[in-house]
Tab-separated table of C-alpha atoms and ligand atoms in Angstrom:
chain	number	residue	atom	x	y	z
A	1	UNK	CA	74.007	180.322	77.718
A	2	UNK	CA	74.847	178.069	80.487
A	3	UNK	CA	76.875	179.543	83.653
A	4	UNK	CA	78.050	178.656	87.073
A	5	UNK	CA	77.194	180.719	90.527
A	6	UNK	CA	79.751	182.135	92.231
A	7	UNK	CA	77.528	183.842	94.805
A	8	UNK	CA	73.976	184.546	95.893
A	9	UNK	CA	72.745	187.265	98.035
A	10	UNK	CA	69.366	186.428	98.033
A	11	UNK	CA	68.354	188.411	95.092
A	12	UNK	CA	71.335	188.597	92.756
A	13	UNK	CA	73.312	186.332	91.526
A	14	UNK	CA	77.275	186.387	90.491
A	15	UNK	CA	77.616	184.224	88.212
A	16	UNK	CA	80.656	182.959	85.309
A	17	UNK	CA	80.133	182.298	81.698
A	18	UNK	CA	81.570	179.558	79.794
A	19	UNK	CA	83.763	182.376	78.704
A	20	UNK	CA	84.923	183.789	82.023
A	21	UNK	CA	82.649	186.482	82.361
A	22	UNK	CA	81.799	187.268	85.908
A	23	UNK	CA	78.187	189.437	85.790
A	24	UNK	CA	75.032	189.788	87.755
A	25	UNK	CA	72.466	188.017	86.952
A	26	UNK	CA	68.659	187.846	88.826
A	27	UNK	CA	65.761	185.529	89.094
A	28	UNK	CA	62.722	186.286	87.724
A	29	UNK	CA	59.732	184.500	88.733
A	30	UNK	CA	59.348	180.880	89.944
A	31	UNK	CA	62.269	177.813	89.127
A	32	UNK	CA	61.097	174.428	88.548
A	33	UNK	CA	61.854	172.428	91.591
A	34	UNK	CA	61.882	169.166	92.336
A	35	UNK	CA	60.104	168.665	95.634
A	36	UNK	CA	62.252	170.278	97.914
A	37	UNK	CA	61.335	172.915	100.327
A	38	UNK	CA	63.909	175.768	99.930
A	39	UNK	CA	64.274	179.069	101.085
A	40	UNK	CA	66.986	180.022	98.537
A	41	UNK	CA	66.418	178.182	94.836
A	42	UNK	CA	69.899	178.590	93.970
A	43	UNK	CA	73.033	178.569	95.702
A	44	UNK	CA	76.812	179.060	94.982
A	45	UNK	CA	78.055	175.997	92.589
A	46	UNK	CA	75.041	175.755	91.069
A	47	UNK	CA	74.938	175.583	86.769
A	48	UNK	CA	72.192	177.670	85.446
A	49	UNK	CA	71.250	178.804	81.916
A	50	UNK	CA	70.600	182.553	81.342
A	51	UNK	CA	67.932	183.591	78.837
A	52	UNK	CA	69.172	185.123	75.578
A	53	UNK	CA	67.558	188.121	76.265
A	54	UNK	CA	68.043	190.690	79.194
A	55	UNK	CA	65.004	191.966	80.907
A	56	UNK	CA	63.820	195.146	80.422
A	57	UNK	CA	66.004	197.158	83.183
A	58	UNK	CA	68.997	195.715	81.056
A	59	UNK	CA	69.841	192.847	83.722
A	60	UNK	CA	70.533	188.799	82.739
A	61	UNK	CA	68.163	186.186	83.478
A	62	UNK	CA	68.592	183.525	84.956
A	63	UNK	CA	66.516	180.816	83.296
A	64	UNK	CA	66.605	177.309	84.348
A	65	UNK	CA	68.551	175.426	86.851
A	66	UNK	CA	70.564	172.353	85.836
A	67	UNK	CA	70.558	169.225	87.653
A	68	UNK	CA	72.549	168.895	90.434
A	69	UNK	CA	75.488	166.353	91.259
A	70	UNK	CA	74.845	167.093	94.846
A	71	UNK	CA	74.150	169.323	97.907
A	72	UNK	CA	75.059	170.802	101.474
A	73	UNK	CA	72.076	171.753	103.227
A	74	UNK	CA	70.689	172.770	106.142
A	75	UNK	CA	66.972	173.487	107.863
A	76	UNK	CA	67.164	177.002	107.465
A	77	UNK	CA	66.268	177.447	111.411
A	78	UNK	CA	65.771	174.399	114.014
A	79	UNK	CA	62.113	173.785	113.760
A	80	UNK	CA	61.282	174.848	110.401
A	81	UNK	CA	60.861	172.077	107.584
A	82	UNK	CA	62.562	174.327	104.780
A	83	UNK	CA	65.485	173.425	104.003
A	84	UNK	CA	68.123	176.531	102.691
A	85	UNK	CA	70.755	175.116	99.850
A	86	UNK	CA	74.433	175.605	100.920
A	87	UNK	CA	76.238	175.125	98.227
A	88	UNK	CA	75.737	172.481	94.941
A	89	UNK	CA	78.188	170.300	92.840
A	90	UNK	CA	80.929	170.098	95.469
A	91	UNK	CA	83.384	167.561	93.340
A	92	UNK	CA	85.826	167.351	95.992
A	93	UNK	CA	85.389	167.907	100.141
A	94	UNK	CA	89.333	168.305	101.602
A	95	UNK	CA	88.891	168.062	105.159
A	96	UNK	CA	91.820	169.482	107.198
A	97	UNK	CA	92.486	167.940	109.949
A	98	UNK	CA	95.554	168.668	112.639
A	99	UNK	CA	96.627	166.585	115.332
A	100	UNK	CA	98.050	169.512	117.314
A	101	UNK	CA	97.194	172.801	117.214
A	102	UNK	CA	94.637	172.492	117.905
A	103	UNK	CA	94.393	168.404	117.676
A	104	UNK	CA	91.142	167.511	115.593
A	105	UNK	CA	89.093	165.082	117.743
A	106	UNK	CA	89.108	161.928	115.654
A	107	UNK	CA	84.764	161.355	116.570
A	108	UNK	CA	84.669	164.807	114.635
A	109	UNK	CA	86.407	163.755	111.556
A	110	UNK	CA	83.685	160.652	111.465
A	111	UNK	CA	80.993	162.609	112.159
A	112	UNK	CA	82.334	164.954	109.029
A	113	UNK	CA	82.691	161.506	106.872
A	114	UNK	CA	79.086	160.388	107.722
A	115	UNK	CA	77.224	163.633	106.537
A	116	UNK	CA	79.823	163.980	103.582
A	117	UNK	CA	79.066	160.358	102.600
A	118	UNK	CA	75.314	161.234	102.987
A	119	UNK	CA	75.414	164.609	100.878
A	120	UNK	CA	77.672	161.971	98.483
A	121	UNK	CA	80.585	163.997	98.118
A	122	UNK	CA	83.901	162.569	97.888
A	123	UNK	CA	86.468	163.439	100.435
A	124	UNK	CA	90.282	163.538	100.707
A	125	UNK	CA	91.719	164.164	104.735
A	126	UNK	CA	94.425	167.065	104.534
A	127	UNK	CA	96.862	166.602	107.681
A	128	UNK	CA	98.021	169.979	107.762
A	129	UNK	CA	100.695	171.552	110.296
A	130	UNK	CA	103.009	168.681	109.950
A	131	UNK	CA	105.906	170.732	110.826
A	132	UNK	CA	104.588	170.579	114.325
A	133	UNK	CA	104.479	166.902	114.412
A	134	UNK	CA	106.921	164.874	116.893
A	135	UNK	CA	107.542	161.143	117.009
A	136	UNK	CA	103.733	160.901	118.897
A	137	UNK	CA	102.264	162.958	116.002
A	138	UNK	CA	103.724	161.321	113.385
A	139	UNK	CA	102.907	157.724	114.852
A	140	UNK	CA	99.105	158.742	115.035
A	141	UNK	CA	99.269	159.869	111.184
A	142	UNK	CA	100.399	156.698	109.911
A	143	UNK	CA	97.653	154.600	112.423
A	144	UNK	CA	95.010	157.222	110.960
A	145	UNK	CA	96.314	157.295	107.305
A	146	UNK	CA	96.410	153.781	106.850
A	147	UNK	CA	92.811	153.239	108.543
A	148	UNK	CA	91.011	156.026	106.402
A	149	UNK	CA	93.033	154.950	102.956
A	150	UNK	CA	91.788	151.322	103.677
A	151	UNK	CA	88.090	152.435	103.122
A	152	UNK	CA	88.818	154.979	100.603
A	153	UNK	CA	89.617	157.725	101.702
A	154	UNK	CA	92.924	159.291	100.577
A	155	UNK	CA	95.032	160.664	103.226
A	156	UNK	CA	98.074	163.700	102.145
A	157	UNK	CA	100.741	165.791	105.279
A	158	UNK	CA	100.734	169.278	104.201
A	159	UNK	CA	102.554	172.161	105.512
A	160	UNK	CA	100.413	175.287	104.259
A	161	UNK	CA	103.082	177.514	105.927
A	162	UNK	CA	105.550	175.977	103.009
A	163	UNK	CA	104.135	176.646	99.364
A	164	UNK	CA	105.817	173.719	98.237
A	165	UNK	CA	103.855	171.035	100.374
A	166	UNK	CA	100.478	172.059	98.835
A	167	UNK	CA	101.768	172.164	95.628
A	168	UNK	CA	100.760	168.922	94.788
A	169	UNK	CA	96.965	169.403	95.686
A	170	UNK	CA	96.566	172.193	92.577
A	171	UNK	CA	96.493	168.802	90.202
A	172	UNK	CA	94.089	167.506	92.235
A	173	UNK	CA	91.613	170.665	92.324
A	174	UNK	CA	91.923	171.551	88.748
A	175	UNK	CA	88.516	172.331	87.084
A	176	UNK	CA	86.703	171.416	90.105
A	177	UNK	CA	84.717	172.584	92.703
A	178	UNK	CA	86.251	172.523	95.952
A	179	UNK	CA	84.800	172.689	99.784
A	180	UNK	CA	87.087	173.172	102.530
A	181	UNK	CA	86.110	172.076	106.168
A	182	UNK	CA	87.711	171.353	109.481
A	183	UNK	CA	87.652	173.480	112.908
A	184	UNK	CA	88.187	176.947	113.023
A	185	UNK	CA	92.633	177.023	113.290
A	186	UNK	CA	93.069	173.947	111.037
A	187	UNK	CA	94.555	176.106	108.322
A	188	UNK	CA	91.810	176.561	105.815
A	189	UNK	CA	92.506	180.236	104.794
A	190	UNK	CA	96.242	179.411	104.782
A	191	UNK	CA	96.197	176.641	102.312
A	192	UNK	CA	93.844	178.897	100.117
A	193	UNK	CA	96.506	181.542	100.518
A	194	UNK	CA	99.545	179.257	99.494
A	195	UNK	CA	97.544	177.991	96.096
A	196	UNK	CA	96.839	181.929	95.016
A	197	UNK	CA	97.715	184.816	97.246
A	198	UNK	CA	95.189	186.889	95.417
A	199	UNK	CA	91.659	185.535	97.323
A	200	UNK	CA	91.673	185.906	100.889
A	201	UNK	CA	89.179	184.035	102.703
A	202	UNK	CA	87.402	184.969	105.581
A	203	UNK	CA	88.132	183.128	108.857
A	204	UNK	CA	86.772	183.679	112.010
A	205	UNK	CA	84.078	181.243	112.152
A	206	UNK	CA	80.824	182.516	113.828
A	207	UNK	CA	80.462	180.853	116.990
A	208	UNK	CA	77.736	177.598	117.071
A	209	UNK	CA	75.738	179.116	119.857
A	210	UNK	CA	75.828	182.465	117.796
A	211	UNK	CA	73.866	181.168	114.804
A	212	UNK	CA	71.362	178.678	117.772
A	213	UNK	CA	68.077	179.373	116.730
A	214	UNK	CA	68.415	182.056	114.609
A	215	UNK	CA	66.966	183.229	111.687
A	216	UNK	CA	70.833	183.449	109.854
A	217	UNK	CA	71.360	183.335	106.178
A	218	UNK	CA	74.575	181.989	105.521
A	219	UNK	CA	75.391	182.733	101.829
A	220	UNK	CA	78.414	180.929	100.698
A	221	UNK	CA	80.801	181.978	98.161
A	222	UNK	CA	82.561	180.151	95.629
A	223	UNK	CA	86.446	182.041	94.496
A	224	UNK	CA	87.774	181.080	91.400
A	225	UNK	CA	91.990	180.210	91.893
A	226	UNK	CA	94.489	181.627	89.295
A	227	UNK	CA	95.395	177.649	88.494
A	228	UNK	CA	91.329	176.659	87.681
A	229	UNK	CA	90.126	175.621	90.672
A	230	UNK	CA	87.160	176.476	92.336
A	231	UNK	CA	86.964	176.961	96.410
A	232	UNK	CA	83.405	177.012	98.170
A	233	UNK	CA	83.721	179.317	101.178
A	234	UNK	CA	80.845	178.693	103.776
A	235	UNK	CA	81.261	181.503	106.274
A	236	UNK	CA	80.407	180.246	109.772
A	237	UNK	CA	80.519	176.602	108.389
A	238	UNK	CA	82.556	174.443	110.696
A	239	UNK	CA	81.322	170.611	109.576
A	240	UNK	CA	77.930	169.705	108.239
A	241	UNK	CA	75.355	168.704	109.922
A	242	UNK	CA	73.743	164.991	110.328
A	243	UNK	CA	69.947	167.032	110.088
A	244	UNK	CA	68.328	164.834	108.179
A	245	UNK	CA	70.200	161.651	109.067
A	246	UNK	CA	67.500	158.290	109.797
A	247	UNK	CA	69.793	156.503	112.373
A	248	UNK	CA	68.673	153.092	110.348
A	249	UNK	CA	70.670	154.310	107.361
A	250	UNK	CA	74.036	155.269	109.889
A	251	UNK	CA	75.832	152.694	108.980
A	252	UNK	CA	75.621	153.447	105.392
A	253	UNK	CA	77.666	155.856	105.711
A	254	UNK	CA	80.046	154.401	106.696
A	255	UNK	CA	82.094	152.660	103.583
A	256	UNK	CA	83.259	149.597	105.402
A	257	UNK	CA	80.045	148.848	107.368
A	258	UNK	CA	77.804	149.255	104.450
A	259	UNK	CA	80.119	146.536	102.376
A	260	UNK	CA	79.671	143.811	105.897
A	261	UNK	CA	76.239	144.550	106.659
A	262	UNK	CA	75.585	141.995	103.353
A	263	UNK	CA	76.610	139.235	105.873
A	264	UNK	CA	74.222	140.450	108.709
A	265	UNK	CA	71.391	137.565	109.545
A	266	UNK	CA	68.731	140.200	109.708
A	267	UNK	CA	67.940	142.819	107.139
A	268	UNK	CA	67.276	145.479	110.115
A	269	UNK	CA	70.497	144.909	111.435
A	270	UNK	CA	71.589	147.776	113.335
A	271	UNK	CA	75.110	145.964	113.762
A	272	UNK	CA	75.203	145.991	117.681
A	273	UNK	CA	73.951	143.213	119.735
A	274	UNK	CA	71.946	141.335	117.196
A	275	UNK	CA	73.078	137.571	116.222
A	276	UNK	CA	74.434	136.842	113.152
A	277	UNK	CA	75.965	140.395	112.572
A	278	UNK	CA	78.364	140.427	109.925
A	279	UNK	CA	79.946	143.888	111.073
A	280	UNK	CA	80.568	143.110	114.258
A	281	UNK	CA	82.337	139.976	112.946
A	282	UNK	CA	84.171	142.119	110.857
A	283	UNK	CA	85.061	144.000	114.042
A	284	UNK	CA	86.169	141.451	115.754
A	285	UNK	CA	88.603	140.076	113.129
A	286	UNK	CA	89.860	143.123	112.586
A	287	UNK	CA	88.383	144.236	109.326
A	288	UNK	CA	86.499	147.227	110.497
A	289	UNK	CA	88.617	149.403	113.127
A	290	UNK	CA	87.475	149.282	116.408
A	291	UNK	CA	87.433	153.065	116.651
A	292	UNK	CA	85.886	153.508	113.821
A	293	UNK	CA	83.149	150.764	114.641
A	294	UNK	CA	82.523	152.826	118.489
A	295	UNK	CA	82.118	155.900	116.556
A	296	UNK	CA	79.234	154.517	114.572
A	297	UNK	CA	77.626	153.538	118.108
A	298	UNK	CA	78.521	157.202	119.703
A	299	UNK	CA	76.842	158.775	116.789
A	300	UNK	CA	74.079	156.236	116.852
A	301	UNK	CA	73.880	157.057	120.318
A	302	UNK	CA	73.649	160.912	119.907
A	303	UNK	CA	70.313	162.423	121.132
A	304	UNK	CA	68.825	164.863	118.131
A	305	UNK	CA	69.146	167.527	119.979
A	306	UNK	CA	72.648	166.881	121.079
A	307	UNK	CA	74.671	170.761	120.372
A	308	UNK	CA	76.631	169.736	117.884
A	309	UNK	CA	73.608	167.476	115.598
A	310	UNK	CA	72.167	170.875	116.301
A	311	UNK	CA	74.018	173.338	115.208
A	312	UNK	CA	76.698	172.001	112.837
A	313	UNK	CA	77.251	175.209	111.329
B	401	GDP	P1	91.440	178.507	109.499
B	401	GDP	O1	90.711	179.053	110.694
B	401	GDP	O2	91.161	177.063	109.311
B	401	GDP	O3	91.236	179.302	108.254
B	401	GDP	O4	93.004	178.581	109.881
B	401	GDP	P2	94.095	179.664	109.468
B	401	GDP	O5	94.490	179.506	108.045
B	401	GDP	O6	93.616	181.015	109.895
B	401	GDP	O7	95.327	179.196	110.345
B	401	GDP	C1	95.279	179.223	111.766
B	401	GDP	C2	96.699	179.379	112.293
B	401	GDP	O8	97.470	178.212	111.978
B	401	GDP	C3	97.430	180.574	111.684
B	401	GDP	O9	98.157	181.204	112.718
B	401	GDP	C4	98.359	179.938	110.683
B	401	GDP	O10	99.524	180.689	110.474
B	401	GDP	C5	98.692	178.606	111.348
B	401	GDP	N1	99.075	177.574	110.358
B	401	GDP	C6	98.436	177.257	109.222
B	401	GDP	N2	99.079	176.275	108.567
B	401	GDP	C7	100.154	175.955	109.326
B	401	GDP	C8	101.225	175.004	109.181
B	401	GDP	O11	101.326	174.232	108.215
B	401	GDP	N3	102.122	174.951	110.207
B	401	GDP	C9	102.045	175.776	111.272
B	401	GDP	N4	102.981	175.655	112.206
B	401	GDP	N5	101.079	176.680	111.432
B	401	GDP	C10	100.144	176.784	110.468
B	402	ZN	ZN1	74.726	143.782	111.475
């Protein structure tokens, strides 16, 4: 019987049938893995299959793990090599972003983009708060909207305040699994809030410097909305991390570099001073924005040990 994790504590499991059962269900012994060092086998959004049979203290099994779409992870403490599974299957990342109230630094959307392009999760930028916005505001959405949409990614003004404005987003969230992200005061928990009253998500994100070092588990939690939707909740999550990030593959991530660097001269290219760069050309005649393109250098730039490469969550 195949179902889908809700929530791990370490031990147990919540997980949902196929029918809409919510029950407990625990590991026994070892999961086949596939070469990954992991502190937790199984996180929230994962699909398992749970043996026919309970064990002998009357509990499910869970039996097998099925492959995953893809992943948020983390090293599960600076210098350690094991990794510890976030949360799997994320179909859809909305990243909330507000440009007052507090305004959303536009190098920490891109840095977002980058590690959501590298865990390969789509993403769709959420401008919430618009009833704040004045002429300035309003202005800087349609610069910003127009320069994400151009590389793909969709750009929608909500209001979570107004029930209405959000309305729109239940279409896109139906029968999928859902991360939210974006600083602390963006409006995560209220945009949960306006699509079903009933789940109330926890805010107050632990600090960065709070989790520095420490030996934290950070279980997420995935709420199932009255409309079909799924919403991953990472407590203390504010953006993912670039951990594993080789700074030869940066400019992968980044849609409209990868699709120029097939007219760099040199296969190596790191697209700054080297002749023959076809993203720099690109730059230059305006194809790839010039913020955009000096955000690839300031991440390029950023020492591993930088706070926020280090402690992303
Ligand atoms: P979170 O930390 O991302 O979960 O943010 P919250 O949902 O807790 O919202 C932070 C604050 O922003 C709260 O005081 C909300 O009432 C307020 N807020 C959320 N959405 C809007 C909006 O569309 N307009 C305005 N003016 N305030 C909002
Ligand atoms: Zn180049």
């Amino acid at each position: 019987m195949e179902a889908r994790v809700l929530k791990s504590t370490g031990s147990w499991y919540v997980v949902e049938t196929l029918t809409g059962e919510v029950i407990n269900a625990r590991l026994r012994g070892k999961l086949k893995q596939s070469g990954l060092r992991l502190t937790n086998p199984i996180a929230a959004g994962d699909r398992v299959t749970l043996k026919n049979q309970k064990d002998e203290e009357g509990n499910h099994v869970i039996e097998d793990i099925l492959p995953r779409t893809n992943y948020v992870s983390r090293k599960s403490t600076n210098l350690s090599k094991e990794m510890q599974i976030l949360a799997a299957n994320i179909d859809q990342l909305f990243i909330i972003v507000t440009l007052k109230d507090p305004k959303t630094h536009p190098l920490f959307i891109d840095r977002f983009l980058v590690a959501a392009e590298s865990f390969r999760i789509p993403v769709t930028l959420l401008f919430n708060k618009v009833d704040l916005y004045t002429k300035v505001e309003a202005d800087l959405y349609k610069t910003l909207s127009e320069m994400y949409e151009r590389i793909g990614y969709p750009c929608y003004q909500i209001q979570s305040t107004d029930k209405n404005s959000v309305e729109f987003l239940k279409k896109l969230m139906q029968g999928k699994q859902v991360m939210l992200g974006g600083n602390s005061g963006v409006g995560k928990s209220s945009i949960v809030n306006a699509l079903d009253a009933s789940v109330q998500l926890k805010t107050g994100e632990i600090s960065a410097a709070h989790q520095q070092g420490k030996h934290t588990t950070t279980f997420a939690e995935m709420h199932k909305l009255s409309f079909g939707a799924y919403v991953i909740d990472t407590p203390g999550i504010r953006s993912f991390g670039l951990v594993d990030l080789e700074k030869e593959h940066l400019g992968h991530y980044f849609p409209e570099i990868r699709a120029a660097m097939e007219n760099c001269r040199f296969n190596n290219c790191m697209h700054l001073n080297e002749p023959g760069c076809g993203v720099v050309k690109a730059v230059a005649d305006g194809v790839i924005s010039s913020q955009r393109y000096a955000h690839y250098k300031a991440i390029l730039e950023e020492e591993d040990n930088d706070p926020y490469r280090r402690s992303k969550f």
